[in-house]
PDB file of C-alpha atoms in Angstrom:
ATOM      1  CA  UNK Y 378     -55.013 107.526  16.153  1.00  0.00           C
ATOM      2  CA  UNK Y 379     -52.047 106.316  15.500  1.00  0.00           C
ATOM      3  CA  UNK Y 380     -49.207 106.683  18.062  1.00  0.00           C
ATOM      4  CA  UNK Y 381     -46.542 105.586  16.674  1.00  0.00           C
ATOM      5  CA  UNK Y 382     -43.024 105.834  19.843  1.00  0.00           C
ATOM      6  CA  UNK Y 383     -39.369 105.279  18.302  1.00  0.00           C
ATOM      7  CA  UNK Y 384     -36.199 103.651  20.051  1.00  0.00           C
ATOM      8  CA  UNK Y 385     -32.959 103.127  20.137  1.00  0.00           C
ATOM      9  CA  UNK Y 386     -30.939 106.209  19.054  1.00  0.00           C
ATOM     10  CA  UNK Y 387     -27.580 107.250  20.856  1.00  0.00           C
ATOM     11  CA  UNK Y 388     -25.122 108.025  20.659  1.00  0.00           C
ATOM     12  CA  UNK Y 389     -22.072 105.562  18.563  1.00  0.00           C
ATOM     13  CA  UNK Y 390     -18.878 106.103  17.334  1.00  0.00           C
ATOM     14  CA  UNK Y 391     -18.744 106.279  13.002  1.00  0.00           C
ATOM     15  CA  UNK Y 392     -18.607 102.701  11.660  1.00  0.00           C
ATOM     16  CA  UNK Y 393     -20.616 100.689  14.710  1.00  0.00           C
ATOM     17  CA  UNK Y 394     -24.268  99.943  14.659  1.00  0.00           C
ATOM     18  CA  UNK Y 395     -28.210 100.885  15.813  1.00  0.00           C
ATOM     19  CA  UNK Y 396     -31.719  99.509  15.912  1.00  0.00           C
ATOM     20  CA  UNK Y 397     -33.978 101.721  15.828  1.00  0.00           C
ATOM     21  CA  UNK Y 398     -37.262 100.422  16.616  1.00  0.00           C
ATOM     22  CA  UNK Y 399     -40.598 101.299  16.630  1.00  0.00           C
ATOM     23  CA  UNK Y 400     -43.507 100.710  18.565  1.00  0.00           C
ATOM     24  CA  UNK Y 401     -47.441 101.493  17.268  1.00  0.00           C
ATOM     25  CA  UNK Y 402     -49.750 101.799  19.232  1.00  0.00           C
ATOM     26  CA  UNK Y 403     -53.735 101.319  17.272  1.00  0.00           C
ATOM     27  CA  UNK Y 404     -55.336  98.589  14.919  1.00  0.00           C
ATOM     28  CA  UNK Y 405     -54.186 100.280  12.244  1.00  0.00           C
ATOM     29  CA  UNK Y 406     -50.463 100.224  11.900  1.00  0.00           C
ATOM     30  CA  UNK Y 407     -50.388  96.890   9.144  1.00  0.00           C
ATOM     31  CA  UNK Y 408     -52.971  98.386   7.026  1.00  0.00           C
ATOM     32  CA  UNK Y 409     -49.666 100.744   5.437  1.00  0.00           C
ATOM     33  CA  UNK Y 410     -46.598 101.357   4.309  1.00  0.00           C
ATOM     34  CA  UNK Y 411     -44.382 102.480   7.217  1.00  0.00           C
ATOM     35  CA  UNK Y 412     -41.701 104.918   6.578  1.00  0.00           C
ATOM     36  CA  UNK Y 413     -38.324 106.132   8.516  1.00  0.00           C
ATOM     37  CA  UNK Y 414     -37.003 109.763   7.152  1.00  0.00           C
ATOM     38  CA  UNK Y 415     -34.185 112.347   9.548  1.00  0.00           C
ATOM     39  CA  UNK Y 416     -33.723 115.486  10.149  1.00  0.00           C
ATOM     40  CA  UNK Y 417     -30.169 117.563  10.960  1.00  0.00           C
ATOM     41  CA  UNK Y 418     -29.359 120.706  11.986  1.00  0.00           C
ATOM     42  CA  UNK Y 419     -29.265 123.394   9.368  1.00  0.00           C
ATOM     43  CA  UNK Y 420     -31.077 120.650   7.079  1.00  0.00           C
ATOM     44  CA  UNK Y 421     -34.834 120.392   5.612  1.00  0.00           C
ATOM     45  CA  UNK Y 422     -36.030 116.518   6.776  1.00  0.00           C
ATOM     46  CA  UNK Y 423     -35.483 113.517   4.563  1.00  0.00           C
ATOM     47  CA  UNK Y 424     -35.981 110.196   3.895  1.00  0.00           C
ATOM     48  CA  UNK Y 425     -34.606 107.287   4.417  1.00  0.00           C
ATOM     49  CA  UNK Y 426     -36.490 104.311   4.100  1.00  0.00           C
ATOM     50  CA  UNK Y 427     -39.629 102.973   3.324  1.00  0.00           C
ATOM     51  CA  UNK Y 428     -41.393  99.011   3.262  1.00  0.00           C
ATOM     52  CA  UNK Y 429     -44.875  97.958   2.274  1.00  0.00           C
ATOM     53  CA  UNK Y 430     -47.573  96.645   4.331  1.00  0.00           C
ATOM     54  CA  UNK Y 431     -46.159  93.199   4.436  1.00  0.00           C
ATOM     55  CA  UNK Y 432     -43.102  93.801   3.521  1.00  0.00           C
ATOM     56  CA  UNK Y 433     -42.013  91.877   0.957  1.00  0.00           C
ATOM     57  CA  UNK Y 434     -40.926  95.595  -0.971  1.00  0.00           C
ATOM     58  CA  UNK Y 435     -39.075  98.294   0.820  1.00  0.00           C
ATOM     59  CA  UNK Y 436     -36.999 101.269  -0.746  1.00  0.00           C
ATOM     60  CA  UNK Y 437     -33.967 102.838   0.488  1.00  0.00           C
ATOM     61  CA  UNK Y 438     -31.547 106.818  -0.212  1.00  0.00           C
ATOM     62  CA  UNK Y 439     -29.097 106.593  -2.052  1.00  0.00           C
ATOM     63  CA  UNK Y 440     -27.253 107.443   0.474  1.00  0.00           C
ATOM     64  CA  UNK Y 441     -28.229 104.265   3.038  1.00  0.00           C
ATOM     65  CA  UNK Y 442     -27.764 101.192   0.626  1.00  0.00           C
ATOM     66  CA  UNK Y 443     -25.954  98.335   1.376  1.00  0.00           C
ATOM     67  CA  UNK Y 444     -25.667  99.790   5.007  1.00  0.00           C
ATOM     68  CA  UNK Y 445     -29.041 100.886   6.605  1.00  0.00           C
ATOM     69  CA  UNK Y 446     -32.246  97.500   6.558  1.00  0.00           C
ATOM     70  CA  UNK Y 447     -36.405  98.230   7.255  1.00  0.00           C
ATOM     71  CA  UNK Y 448     -37.987  95.008   8.314  1.00  0.00           C
ATOM     72  CA  UNK Y 449     -41.229  95.709  10.114  1.00  0.00           C
ATOM     73  CA  UNK Y 450     -43.265  92.726  12.676  1.00  0.00           C
ATOM     74  CA  UNK Y 451     -46.446  93.007  12.495  1.00  0.00           C
ATOM     75  CA  UNK Y 452     -47.294  90.726  14.744  1.00  0.00           C
ATOM     76  CA  UNK Y 453     -45.574  93.280  17.010  1.00  0.00           C
ATOM     77  CA  UNK Y 454     -47.070  96.776  15.394  1.00  0.00           C
ATOM     78  CA  UNK Y 455     -43.440  97.283  15.719  1.00  0.00           C
ATOM     79  CA  UNK Y 456     -40.779  98.462  12.052  1.00  0.00           C
ATOM     80  CA  UNK Y 457     -37.187  97.969  12.495  1.00  0.00           C
ATOM     81  CA  UNK Y 458     -34.041 100.678  11.180  1.00  0.00           C
ATOM     82  CA  UNK Y 459     -30.884  98.238  11.263  1.00  0.00           C
ATOM     83  CA  UNK Y 460     -28.258 100.908  11.043  1.00  0.00           C
ATOM     84  CA  UNK Y 461     -24.779  99.462  10.025  1.00  0.00           C
ATOM     85  CA  UNK Y 462     -21.536 101.332   8.751  1.00  0.00           C
ATOM     86  CA  UNK Y 463     -22.373 104.755  10.885  1.00  0.00           C
ATOM     87  CA  UNK Y 464     -21.468 107.797   9.580  1.00  0.00           C
ATOM     88  CA  UNK Y 465     -21.110 111.550  11.391  1.00  0.00           C
ATOM     89  CA  UNK Y 466     -22.974 113.002   7.912  1.00  0.00           C
ATOM     90  CA  UNK Y 467     -25.929 110.505   9.862  1.00  0.00           C
ATOM     91  CA  UNK Y 468     -26.581 111.746  12.509  1.00  0.00           C
ATOM     92  CA  UNK Y 469     -30.122 113.412  12.640  1.00  0.00           C
ATOM     93  CA  UNK Y 470     -33.380 112.944  14.517  1.00  0.00           C
ATOM     94  CA  UNK Y 471     -35.062 109.195  13.078  1.00  0.00           C
ATOM     95  CA  UNK Y 472     -38.678 109.889  12.968  1.00  0.00           C
ATOM     96  CA  UNK Y 473     -40.567 107.182  11.842  1.00  0.00           C
ATOM     97  CA  UNK Y 474     -43.668 107.371  10.243  1.00  0.00           C
ATOM     98  CA  UNK Y 475     -47.064 105.478   8.430  1.00  0.00           C
ATOM     99  CA  UNK Y 476     -48.505 105.725   5.913  1.00  0.00           C
ATOM    100  CA  UNK Y 477     -52.339 107.589   4.799  1.00  0.00           C
ATOM    101  CA  UNK Y 478     -53.163 106.139   2.136  1.00  0.00           C
ATOM    102  CA  UNK Y 479     -52.016 102.378   0.578  1.00  0.00           C
ATOM    103  CA  UNK Y 480     -50.067 100.280   1.749  1.00  0.00           C
ATOM    104  CA  UNK Y 481     -47.406 100.828  -0.959  1.00  0.00           C
ATOM    105  CA  UNK Y 482     -44.111 101.543  -0.614  1.00  0.00           C
ATOM    106  CA  UNK Y 483     -43.411 105.679  -0.951  1.00  0.00           C
ATOM    107  CA  UNK Y 484     -40.176 107.803  -0.668  1.00  0.00           C
ATOM    108  CA  UNK Y 485     -42.737 111.010   0.300  1.00  0.00           C
ATOM    109  CA  UNK Y 486     -43.560 112.435   3.113  1.00  0.00           C
ATOM    110  CA  UNK Y 487     -46.652 113.501   1.691  1.00  0.00           C
ATOM    111  CA  UNK Y 488     -47.554 110.003   2.098  1.00  0.00           C
ATOM    112  CA  UNK Y 489     -47.260 109.608   5.282  1.00  0.00           C
ATOM    113  CA  UNK Y 490     -50.206 110.253   8.251  1.00  0.00           C
ATOM    114  CA  UNK Y 491     -49.096 108.876  11.820  1.00  0.00           C
ATOM    115  CA  UNK Y 492     -45.541 110.212  12.669  1.00  0.00           C
ATOM    116  CA  UNK Y 493     -43.205 109.695  16.558  1.00  0.00           C
ATOM    117  CA  UNK Y 494     -41.709 111.707  18.440  1.00  0.00           C
ATOM    118  CA  UNK Y 495     -37.816 110.984  17.122  1.00  0.00           C
ATOM    119  CA  UNK Y 496     -35.228 109.263  18.060  1.00  0.00           C
ATOM    120  CA  UNK Y 497     -31.418 111.095  18.429  1.00  0.00           C
ATOM    121  CA  UNK Y 498     -28.346 109.676  16.447  1.00  0.00           C
ATOM    122  CA  UNK Y 499     -25.559 110.847  16.709  1.00  0.00           C
ATOM    123  CA  UNK Y 500     -22.509 109.512  15.216  1.00  0.00           C
ATOM    124  CA  UNK Y 501     -18.201 111.011  16.530  1.00  0.00           C
ATOM    125  CA  UNK Y 502     -15.853 110.192  14.330  1.00  0.00           C
TER     126      UNK Y 502
END
C-alpha cells in the first residue's frame, strides 16, 4: 500500500502563505496523478488541485486559481501545494490523494485511492 503524510498546515493570517507537503511511502507514488482536496466544517469535501504524474499537466478549482500552485518532486516522492493570498474561507482540513487509475489529472475524488490523514489550515481574519 501507499501511505501519504501531509505536513505544513497551521495558523496564518489572511493574506499570508503556507506550503503543504505530502510525502509518500511506496514505490508507486510517481505512477499516478496526485491531488489536493479540502473539507471545511459543515461542508462537503471539495477539489482543490491536481497534477499529472509527469508534473506537466495541472488543474485547479476556480476559487484557487492564481493563488495556489501544485507541484511534485517524484525523486522525493513528494507533492506540494503552495498557497498564497490565503483567505479565511480557505480554512479547512486539506487532504493529499493519490490516483488509482492513470497518470492524467482528475478533479473527482472517486478517481483517487490513497488518502492522507489531513492537515489543518486555519486562516484568521
